[in-house]
Each structure stands twice: as C-alpha cells, then as structure tokens.
C-alpha cells in the first residue's frame, strides 16, 4: 500500500521538531521524516501519546525524544528549521477529561511553539482540525467557511482552542514574519490509533474483533470523511515544504463521504463478525455532516488521497487483530501527571515504558 512521493525537503544540518511526536499522527510523521533523511526531535508529554509508537526509533542516530509538556516553555540546543505543532489530545474522550488543560495546550502550547520558531527562525505547521467548522451549516466545508461552533459546549475546549491557535499563528506571521502553515485535518485513521479513544473506526474495529455489539451513536446517518494515515502524513509534508506564500488554512482529508452506519457494515464485513449493534444518544454538538473541499490542497500541493477506504480499513483491522491476538496491553495510556518544567532528554529508561 506504500506510495512513493517526492517531498522537496531541505537537506541541511538543522533538525525537524515534532511536538506530539509520540501520538498517532506524530509517530507516523517521525517515521516518514527519518526515512527522508531528516534529523528528528520528538517532543511529547505522553498524555495520549505512547512510547510504543516510537520505540523502534529510539536507537536511530538521527532521532531524539524529549518528554515535555508544551504548556511550559520549550527550548532545544539544536538548530531547528521546521516545527510540526501536533501536541493536543484529539478525541472527545480525551480532550474532555481535562478541558482546561486542553485549552491551555491549544493556546499556551501554540504560544510556546511560536516563540521557539521565532527564536530559531523556523517554519512552523499547526495541526488544526475540521472541528473549527463545528456542526456545519455549509456542506461540504471549504476553508473560507467560518464555522458554526458552540463556544460554551462540552467540545468547545478543543474546537475553540484550535480556532485560537490559528489566530495566534497568523498574528505571529503578520507581526513577526514567522513562516506558518495551517492544516485543517479531517477524520484520519490507521495503525497506532488508541483502542478506546472514542473514535469511530477504532471503536468499531475493536468491538467487532472482540465479538461485542457495534456502538452506533444516534441513528448512524451522520457522515464522516475518512483519510488513511499515509495520505495525511504525505499531505502534511507537502504543505510544510510548499512555497512560503502558501500559509493555509488548508483542508487535508478525504472527500469520500460515508455514513457511520455504512462504516459499521464495512467493518463487520471485513472482520466476518456478527451484525449486532447497540444504539446510544448522539453526543451534544456532534457534527451531523463532515466532508472537506480539498481544492486548495490539489492546486497548491498537488495532493489528494490515494488509499481507498477498503484497503485502509483492512490495514487498520490487521493492526488491531495482531494486538488483540498477542494479548498486547491496550494502547490507552493513563492520564499523565503534568510534569511542570521537566524535560527528559535522550534515550528512554525502563521507568519510561508505560
């Protein structure tokens, strides 16, 4: 399923820093950048990220892991030319556990990343989200749509936090000339997703493999557009290395729209599971429809998704099937205690394995 894409990344002695690099998306990005010959600094507080995702990289000569919370100021000794700002819990189950912490990560974390970018003269890419559109009144969603977000609802810590992060990015760009890129990421799936993070694909697959009823919220008629992780990582790299004038926001997602009910049927079919389901009420402010307009990505980056939903689901099912078959511990980390000002550099010790 691997597709080769030429990424015109600079070859220099400077490093690429990935905040949130031990998470689902971040760890795949670490892999890709190392394969392209970059030196990578992975920063993560292991709130939802896990060292399992980056364990194969720990002995790589061009990889370094720093355990750090971006809500605290961040500095590194190396020259840094690129910063990917991915540090934030992204599933409702996780970001609603500590909504104030989520908002602080979006705002204070982005400020600290931007200050580092300003100091290092680095280009910075902010991982924003389709959730900035809220429960949209315009469908599909172009980047020009300003959204329909409830600022006082249970999802606001993430939705409004990401909107504030975009504001900070553009203000640093206008006031200080920081080179910025903003990616609005739509639903992404693939290996290394957390098993019980409340997301549709991982929930359905794990329930099906374990023989449990599939949980469908609402009537299952709400829609999503699912992008495989390989496609998203390629899009992030292309956006980062695009011309300086391409700031975004840029939607990155798969415009193939499917209902939640249809995804459940596909997962049940590929796992050969009994077609049982359980219904629960739709969460408050949950978007009814989600589909990106990707003309900006097509025009400015030459990007569009390549991996068909069937192939992506089968690869993801294989990943979870292997974990369940080998009785591996669930990739659902305990909520980490905040480590104020603590920075763990270099290789992991046994105490770091969680």
mmCIF file with all atom_site columns, C-alpha atoms in Angstrom, residues 142-300:
data_model
loop_
_atom_site.group_PDB
_atom_site.id
_atom_site.type_symbol
_atom_site.label_atom_id
_atom_site.label_alt_id
_atom_site.label_comp_id
_atom_site.label_asym_id
_atom_site.label_entity_id
_atom_site.label_seq_id
_atom_site.pdbx_PDB_ins_code
_atom_site.Cartn_x
_atom_site.Cartn_y
_atom_site.Cartn_z
_atom_site.occupancy
_atom_site.B_iso_or_equiv
_atom_site.pdbx_formal_charge
_atom_site.auth_seq_id
_atom_site.auth_comp_id
_atom_site.auth_asym_id
_atom_site.auth_atom_id
_atom_site.pdbx_PDB_model_num
ATOM 1   C CA . UNK A 1 142 ? -14.290 24.952  2.239  1.00 0.00 ? 142 UNK A CA 1
ATOM 2   C CA . UNK A 1 143 ? -11.547 26.800  4.116  1.00 0.00 ? 143 UNK A CA 1
ATOM 3   C CA . UNK A 1 144 ? -13.470 30.050  3.635  1.00 0.00 ? 144 UNK A CA 1
ATOM 4   C CA . UNK A 1 145 ? -16.325 28.810  5.849  1.00 0.00 ? 145 UNK A CA 1
ATOM 5   C CA . UNK A 1 146 ? -16.097 30.489  9.265  1.00 0.00 ? 146 UNK A CA 1
ATOM 6   C CA . UNK A 1 147 ? -17.876 27.700  11.095 1.00 0.00 ? 147 UNK A CA 1
ATOM 7   C CA . UNK A 1 148 ? -20.764 27.098  13.477 1.00 0.00 ? 148 UNK A CA 1
ATOM 8   C CA . UNK A 1 149 ? -19.124 26.402  16.841 1.00 0.00 ? 149 UNK A CA 1
ATOM 9   C CA . UNK A 1 150 ? -20.791 26.422  20.253 1.00 0.00 ? 150 UNK A CA 1
ATOM 10  C CA . UNK A 1 151 ? -18.295 28.388  22.418 1.00 0.00 ? 151 UNK A CA 1
ATOM 11  C CA . UNK A 1 152 ? -19.747 27.132  25.718 1.00 0.00 ? 152 UNK A CA 1
ATOM 12  C CA . UNK A 1 153 ? -20.440 23.491  24.874 1.00 0.00 ? 153 UNK A CA 1
ATOM 13  C CA . UNK A 1 154 ? -18.522 20.383  26.032 1.00 0.00 ? 154 UNK A CA 1
ATOM 14  C CA . UNK A 1 155 ? -16.478 20.307  22.814 1.00 0.00 ? 155 UNK A CA 1
ATOM 15  C CA . UNK A 1 156 ? -15.533 23.994  22.948 1.00 0.00 ? 156 UNK A CA 1
ATOM 16  C CA . UNK A 1 157 ? -12.226 23.432  24.736 1.00 0.00 ? 157 UNK A CA 1
ATOM 17  C CA . UNK A 1 158 ? -10.956 21.707  21.598 1.00 0.00 ? 158 UNK A CA 1
ATOM 18  C CA . UNK A 1 159 ? -12.968 23.463  18.875 1.00 0.00 ? 159 UNK A CA 1
ATOM 19  C CA . UNK A 1 160 ? -12.374 26.990  20.160 1.00 0.00 ? 160 UNK A CA 1
ATOM 20  C CA . UNK A 1 161 ? -8.864  26.124  21.333 1.00 0.00 ? 161 UNK A CA 1
ATOM 21  C CA . UNK A 1 162 ? -7.884  25.174  17.807 1.00 0.00 ? 162 UNK A CA 1
ATOM 22  C CA . UNK A 1 163 ? -9.515  28.309  16.431 1.00 0.00 ? 163 UNK A CA 1
ATOM 23  C CA . UNK A 1 164 ? -7.483  30.385  18.893 1.00 0.00 ? 164 UNK A CA 1
ATOM 24  C CA . UNK A 1 165 ? -4.333  28.548  17.836 1.00 0.00 ? 165 UNK A CA 1
ATOM 25  C CA . UNK A 1 166 ? -4.967  29.521  14.219 1.00 0.00 ? 166 UNK A CA 1
ATOM 26  C CA . UNK A 1 167 ? -5.384  33.143  15.331 1.00 0.00 ? 167 UNK A CA 1
ATOM 27  C CA . UNK A 1 168 ? -2.031  33.086  17.130 1.00 0.00 ? 168 UNK A CA 1
ATOM 28  C CA . UNK A 1 169 ? -0.319  31.584  14.107 1.00 0.00 ? 169 UNK A CA 1
ATOM 29  C CA . UNK A 1 170 ? -1.487  34.344  11.807 1.00 0.00 ? 170 UNK A CA 1
ATOM 30  C CA . UNK A 1 171 ? -0.729  37.087  14.342 1.00 0.00 ? 171 UNK A CA 1
ATOM 31  C CA . UNK A 1 172 ? 2.875   35.861  14.695 1.00 0.00 ? 172 UNK A CA 1
ATOM 32  C CA . UNK A 1 173 ? 3.081   35.697  10.916 1.00 0.00 ? 173 UNK A CA 1
ATOM 33  C CA . UNK A 1 174 ? 1.816   39.264  10.490 1.00 0.00 ? 174 UNK A CA 1
ATOM 34  C CA . UNK A 1 175 ? 3.704   40.827  13.413 1.00 0.00 ? 175 UNK A CA 1
ATOM 35  C CA . UNK A 1 176 ? 6.999   38.930  13.398 1.00 0.00 ? 176 UNK A CA 1
ATOM 36  C CA . UNK A 1 177 ? 7.222   37.340  9.964  1.00 0.00 ? 177 UNK A CA 1
ATOM 37  C CA . UNK A 1 178 ? 7.169   33.748  11.230 1.00 0.00 ? 178 UNK A CA 1
ATOM 38  C CA . UNK A 1 179 ? 6.655   31.361  8.303  1.00 0.00 ? 179 UNK A CA 1
ATOM 39  C CA . UNK A 1 180 ? 3.455   29.445  9.058  1.00 0.00 ? 180 UNK A CA 1
ATOM 40  C CA . UNK A 1 181 ? 1.350   26.632  7.627  1.00 0.00 ? 181 UNK A CA 1
ATOM 41  C CA . UNK A 1 182 ? -2.073  25.619  8.930  1.00 0.00 ? 182 UNK A CA 1
ATOM 42  C CA . UNK A 1 183 ? -3.526  22.200  8.133  1.00 0.00 ? 183 UNK A CA 1
ATOM 43  C CA . UNK A 1 184 ? -7.178  21.554  8.936  1.00 0.00 ? 184 UNK A CA 1
ATOM 44  C CA . UNK A 1 185 ? -7.170  17.801  9.449  1.00 0.00 ? 185 UNK A CA 1
ATOM 45  C CA . UNK A 1 186 ? -10.343 15.797  8.846  1.00 0.00 ? 186 UNK A CA 1
ATOM 46  C CA . UNK A 1 187 ? -11.026 12.327  10.292 1.00 0.00 ? 187 UNK A CA 1
ATOM 47  C CA . UNK A 1 188 ? -7.879  10.230  9.988  1.00 0.00 ? 188 UNK A CA 1
ATOM 48  C CA . UNK A 1 189 ? -7.488  6.528   10.738 1.00 0.00 ? 189 UNK A CA 1
ATOM 49  C CA . UNK A 1 190 ? -4.911  3.757   10.564 1.00 0.00 ? 190 UNK A CA 1
ATOM 50  C CA . UNK A 1 191 ? -2.481  1.689   12.644 1.00 0.00 ? 191 UNK A CA 1
ATOM 51  C CA . UNK A 1 192 ? -1.446  3.104   16.042 1.00 0.00 ? 192 UNK A CA 1
ATOM 52  C CA . UNK A 1 193 ? -4.834  4.578   16.829 1.00 0.00 ? 193 UNK A CA 1
ATOM 53  C CA . UNK A 1 194 ? -5.706  4.153   20.506 1.00 0.00 ? 194 UNK A CA 1
ATOM 54  C CA . UNK A 1 195 ? -8.092  1.293   21.104 1.00 0.00 ? 195 UNK A CA 1
ATOM 55  C CA . UNK A 1 196 ? -10.657 3.049   23.293 1.00 0.00 ? 196 UNK A CA 1
ATOM 56  C CA . UNK A 1 197 ? -10.351 6.688   22.315 1.00 0.00 ? 197 UNK A CA 1
ATOM 57  C CA . UNK A 1 198 ? -13.984 7.079   21.270 1.00 0.00 ? 198 UNK A CA 1
ATOM 58  C CA . UNK A 1 199 ? -13.259 7.430   17.554 1.00 0.00 ? 199 UNK A CA 1
ATOM 59  C CA . UNK A 1 200 ? -15.485 5.700   15.059 1.00 0.00 ? 200 UNK A CA 1
ATOM 60  C CA . UNK A 1 201 ? -13.046 3.463   13.207 1.00 0.00 ? 201 UNK A CA 1
ATOM 61  C CA . UNK A 1 202 ? -11.052 2.200   16.189 1.00 0.00 ? 202 UNK A CA 1
ATOM 62  C CA . UNK A 1 203 ? -14.197 1.645   18.267 1.00 0.00 ? 203 UNK A CA 1
ATOM 63  C CA . UNK A 1 204 ? -15.935 -0.339  15.536 1.00 0.00 ? 204 UNK A CA 1
ATOM 64  C CA . UNK A 1 205 ? -12.907 -2.484  14.743 1.00 0.00 ? 205 UNK A CA 1
ATOM 65  C CA . UNK A 1 206 ? -12.076 -3.373  18.346 1.00 0.00 ? 206 UNK A CA 1
ATOM 66  C CA . UNK A 1 207 ? -15.717 -4.142  19.160 1.00 0.00 ? 207 UNK A CA 1
ATOM 67  C CA . UNK A 1 208 ? -16.062 -6.320  16.059 1.00 0.00 ? 208 UNK A CA 1
ATOM 68  C CA . UNK A 1 209 ? -12.848 -8.241  16.712 1.00 0.00 ? 209 UNK A CA 1
ATOM 69  C CA . UNK A 1 210 ? -13.872 -8.893  20.304 1.00 0.00 ? 210 UNK A CA 1
ATOM 70  C CA . UNK A 1 211 ? -17.356 -10.026 19.306 1.00 0.00 ? 211 UNK A CA 1
ATOM 71  C CA . UNK A 1 212 ? -19.056 -7.118  21.054 1.00 0.00 ? 212 UNK A CA 1
ATOM 72  C CA . UNK A 1 213 ? -22.030 -5.218  19.596 1.00 0.00 ? 213 UNK A CA 1
ATOM 73  C CA . UNK A 1 214 ? -21.062 -2.210  17.485 1.00 0.00 ? 214 UNK A CA 1
ATOM 74  C CA . UNK A 1 215 ? -21.988 1.021   19.297 1.00 0.00 ? 215 UNK A CA 1
ATOM 75  C CA . UNK A 1 216 ? -23.711 3.499   16.988 1.00 0.00 ? 216 UNK A CA 1
ATOM 76  C CA . UNK A 1 217 ? -24.489 6.967   18.293 1.00 0.00 ? 217 UNK A CA 1
ATOM 77  C CA . UNK A 1 218 ? -27.747 8.452   17.092 1.00 0.00 ? 218 UNK A CA 1
ATOM 78  C CA . UNK A 1 219 ? -29.294 6.848   14.022 1.00 0.00 ? 219 UNK A CA 1
ATOM 79  C CA . UNK A 1 220 ? -25.975 6.341   12.259 1.00 0.00 ? 220 UNK A CA 1
ATOM 80  C CA . UNK A 1 221 ? -26.985 8.699   9.456  1.00 0.00 ? 221 UNK A CA 1
ATOM 81  C CA . UNK A 1 222 ? -24.357 11.299  10.345 1.00 0.00 ? 222 UNK A CA 1
ATOM 82  C CA . UNK A 1 223 ? -21.464 11.335  7.874  1.00 0.00 ? 223 UNK A CA 1
ATOM 83  C CA . UNK A 1 224 ? -17.696 11.487  8.044  1.00 0.00 ? 224 UNK A CA 1
ATOM 84  C CA . UNK A 1 225 ? -14.854 11.529  5.509  1.00 0.00 ? 225 UNK A CA 1
ATOM 85  C CA . UNK A 1 226 ? -12.027 9.174   6.462  1.00 0.00 ? 226 UNK A CA 1
ATOM 86  C CA . UNK A 1 227 ? -8.427  9.713   5.353  1.00 0.00 ? 227 UNK A CA 1
ATOM 87  C CA . UNK A 1 228 ? -5.791  6.996   5.773  1.00 0.00 ? 228 UNK A CA 1
ATOM 88  C CA . UNK A 1 229 ? -2.734  7.966   7.816  1.00 0.00 ? 229 UNK A CA 1
ATOM 89  C CA . UNK A 1 230 ? -0.262  7.540   4.932  1.00 0.00 ? 230 UNK A CA 1
ATOM 90  C CA . UNK A 1 231 ? -2.184  10.047  2.849  1.00 0.00 ? 231 UNK A CA 1
ATOM 91  C CA . UNK A 1 232 ? -2.398  12.566  5.676  1.00 0.00 ? 232 UNK A CA 1
ATOM 92  C CA . UNK A 1 233 ? 1.318   12.384  6.517  1.00 0.00 ? 233 UNK A CA 1
ATOM 93  C CA . UNK A 1 234 ? 2.172   12.930  2.860  1.00 0.00 ? 234 UNK A CA 1
ATOM 94  C CA . UNK A 1 235 ? -0.128  15.963  2.807  1.00 0.00 ? 235 UNK A CA 1
ATOM 95  C CA . UNK A 1 236 ? 1.453   17.430  5.941  1.00 0.00 ? 236 UNK A CA 1
ATOM 96  C CA . UNK A 1 237 ? 4.925   17.153  4.447  1.00 0.00 ? 237 UNK A CA 1
ATOM 97  C CA . UNK A 1 238 ? 3.854   18.671  1.145  1.00 0.00 ? 238 UNK A CA 1
ATOM 98  C CA . UNK A 1 239 ? 2.198   21.571  2.961  1.00 0.00 ? 239 UNK A CA 1
ATOM 99  C CA . UNK A 1 240 ? 5.262   22.165  5.143  1.00 0.00 ? 240 UNK A CA 1
ATOM 100 C CA . UNK A 1 241 ? 7.565   22.272  2.107  1.00 0.00 ? 241 UNK A CA 1
ATOM 101 C CA . UNK A 1 242 ? 5.237   24.335  -0.091 1.00 0.00 ? 242 UNK A CA 1
ATOM 102 C CA . UNK A 1 243 ? 6.085   27.888  -1.148 1.00 0.00 ? 243 UNK A CA 1
ATOM 103 C CA . UNK A 1 244 ? 6.266   30.372  1.742  1.00 0.00 ? 244 UNK A CA 1
ATOM 104 C CA . UNK A 1 245 ? 3.224   32.174  0.357  1.00 0.00 ? 245 UNK A CA 1
ATOM 105 C CA . UNK A 1 246 ? 1.065   29.084  0.983  1.00 0.00 ? 246 UNK A CA 1
ATOM 106 C CA . UNK A 1 247 ? 0.073   29.684  4.598  1.00 0.00 ? 247 UNK A CA 1
ATOM 107 C CA . UNK A 1 248 ? -3.277  27.898  4.629  1.00 0.00 ? 248 UNK A CA 1
ATOM 108 C CA . UNK A 1 249 ? -5.613  27.128  6.193  1.00 0.00 ? 249 UNK A CA 1
ATOM 109 C CA . UNK A 1 250 ? -5.564  24.039  4.013  1.00 0.00 ? 250 UNK A CA 1
ATOM 110 C CA . UNK A 1 251 ? -8.069  21.204  4.367  1.00 0.00 ? 251 UNK A CA 1
ATOM 111 C CA . UNK A 1 252 ? -6.426  17.776  4.445  1.00 0.00 ? 252 UNK A CA 1
ATOM 112 C CA . UNK A 1 253 ? -8.951  14.976  4.319  1.00 0.00 ? 253 UNK A CA 1
ATOM 113 C CA . UNK A 1 254 ? -10.693 12.505  2.077  1.00 0.00 ? 254 UNK A CA 1
ATOM 114 C CA . UNK A 1 255 ? -13.718 13.942  0.243  1.00 0.00 ? 255 UNK A CA 1
ATOM 115 C CA . UNK A 1 256 ? -15.281 10.469  0.057  1.00 0.00 ? 256 UNK A CA 1
ATOM 116 C CA . UNK A 1 257 ? -18.250 10.894  2.412  1.00 0.00 ? 257 UNK A CA 1
ATOM 117 C CA . UNK A 1 258 ? -19.817 7.882   4.132  1.00 0.00 ? 258 UNK A CA 1
ATOM 118 C CA . UNK A 1 259 ? -22.392 7.394   6.866  1.00 0.00 ? 259 UNK A CA 1
ATOM 119 C CA . UNK A 1 260 ? -21.447 5.991   10.252 1.00 0.00 ? 260 UNK A CA 1
ATOM 120 C CA . UNK A 1 261 ? -23.831 3.099   9.607  1.00 0.00 ? 261 UNK A CA 1
ATOM 121 C CA . UNK A 1 262 ? -22.033 2.286   6.345  1.00 0.00 ? 262 UNK A CA 1
ATOM 122 C CA . UNK A 1 263 ? -18.652 2.221   8.097  1.00 0.00 ? 263 UNK A CA 1
ATOM 123 C CA . UNK A 1 264 ? -20.079 -0.185  10.681 1.00 0.00 ? 264 UNK A CA 1
ATOM 124 C CA . UNK A 1 265 ? -21.277 -2.500  7.901  1.00 0.00 ? 265 UNK A CA 1
ATOM 125 C CA . UNK A 1 266 ? -17.864 -2.420  6.205  1.00 0.00 ? 266 UNK A CA 1
ATOM 126 C CA . UNK A 1 267 ? -16.007 -3.231  9.413  1.00 0.00 ? 267 UNK A CA 1
ATOM 127 C CA . UNK A 1 268 ? -18.387 -6.096  10.218 1.00 0.00 ? 268 UNK A CA 1
ATOM 128 C CA . UNK A 1 269 ? -17.945 -7.467  6.710  1.00 0.00 ? 269 UNK A CA 1
ATOM 129 C CA . UNK A 1 270 ? -14.126 -7.342  6.743  1.00 0.00 ? 270 UNK A CA 1
ATOM 130 C CA . UNK A 1 271 ? -13.899 -8.857  10.236 1.00 0.00 ? 271 UNK A CA 1
ATOM 131 C CA . UNK A 1 272 ? -16.566 -11.502 9.494  1.00 0.00 ? 272 UNK A CA 1
ATOM 132 C CA . UNK A 1 273 ? -18.356 -10.523 12.703 1.00 0.00 ? 273 UNK A CA 1
ATOM 133 C CA . UNK A 1 274 ? -21.981 -10.890 13.730 1.00 0.00 ? 274 UNK A CA 1
ATOM 134 C CA . UNK A 1 275 ? -24.015 -7.846  12.623 1.00 0.00 ? 275 UNK A CA 1
ATOM 135 C CA . UNK A 1 276 ? -25.056 -6.760  16.099 1.00 0.00 ? 276 UNK A CA 1
ATOM 136 C CA . UNK A 1 277 ? -25.281 -3.136  17.173 1.00 0.00 ? 277 UNK A CA 1
ATOM 137 C CA . UNK A 1 278 ? -26.199 -1.060  20.207 1.00 0.00 ? 278 UNK A CA 1
ATOM 138 C CA . UNK A 1 279 ? -27.581 2.464   19.995 1.00 0.00 ? 279 UNK A CA 1
ATOM 139 C CA . UNK A 1 280 ? -26.675 5.389   22.208 1.00 0.00 ? 280 UNK A CA 1
ATOM 140 C CA . UNK A 1 281 ? -27.706 9.035   22.166 1.00 0.00 ? 281 UNK A CA 1
ATOM 141 C CA . UNK A 1 282 ? -25.780 11.366  19.890 1.00 0.00 ? 282 UNK A CA 1
ATOM 142 C CA . UNK A 1 283 ? -23.346 13.497  21.951 1.00 0.00 ? 283 UNK A CA 1
ATOM 143 C CA . UNK A 1 284 ? -24.075 17.213  22.255 1.00 0.00 ? 284 UNK A CA 1
ATOM 144 C CA . UNK A 1 285 ? -22.746 19.344  19.370 1.00 0.00 ? 285 UNK A CA 1
ATOM 145 C CA . UNK A 1 286 ? -21.588 16.256  17.470 1.00 0.00 ? 286 UNK A CA 1
ATOM 146 C CA . UNK A 1 287 ? -21.333 17.276  13.775 1.00 0.00 ? 287 UNK A CA 1
ATOM 147 C CA . UNK A 1 288 ? -24.034 15.812  11.545 1.00 0.00 ? 288 UNK A CA 1
ATOM 148 C CA . UNK A 1 289 ? -22.035 16.011  8.326  1.00 0.00 ? 289 UNK A CA 1
ATOM 149 C CA . UNK A 1 290 ? -18.363 16.287  7.574  1.00 0.00 ? 290 UNK A CA 1
ATOM 150 C CA . UNK A 1 291 ? -16.728 16.482  4.148  1.00 0.00 ? 291 UNK A CA 1
ATOM 151 C CA . UNK A 1 292 ? -13.755 18.617  3.080  1.00 0.00 ? 292 UNK A CA 1
ATOM 152 C CA . UNK A 1 293 ? -13.359 20.714  -0.016 1.00 0.00 ? 293 UNK A CA 1
ATOM 153 C CA . UNK A 1 294 ? -9.739  19.961  -0.976 1.00 0.00 ? 294 UNK A CA 1
ATOM 154 C CA . UNK A 1 295 ? -9.260  22.282  -3.972 1.00 0.00 ? 295 UNK A CA 1
ATOM 155 C CA . UNK A 1 296 ? -6.579  24.237  -2.095 1.00 0.00 ? 296 UNK A CA 1
ATOM 156 C CA . UNK A 1 297 ? -4.545  21.084  -1.439 1.00 0.00 ? 297 UNK A CA 1
ATOM 157 C CA . UNK A 1 298 ? -4.978  19.894  -5.018 1.00 0.00 ? 298 UNK A CA 1
ATOM 158 C CA . UNK A 1 299 ? -3.964  23.230  -6.510 1.00 0.00 ? 299 UNK A CA 1
ATOM 159 C CA . UNK A 1 300 ? -1.188  24.323  -4.122 1.00 0.00 ? 300 UNK A CA 1
#
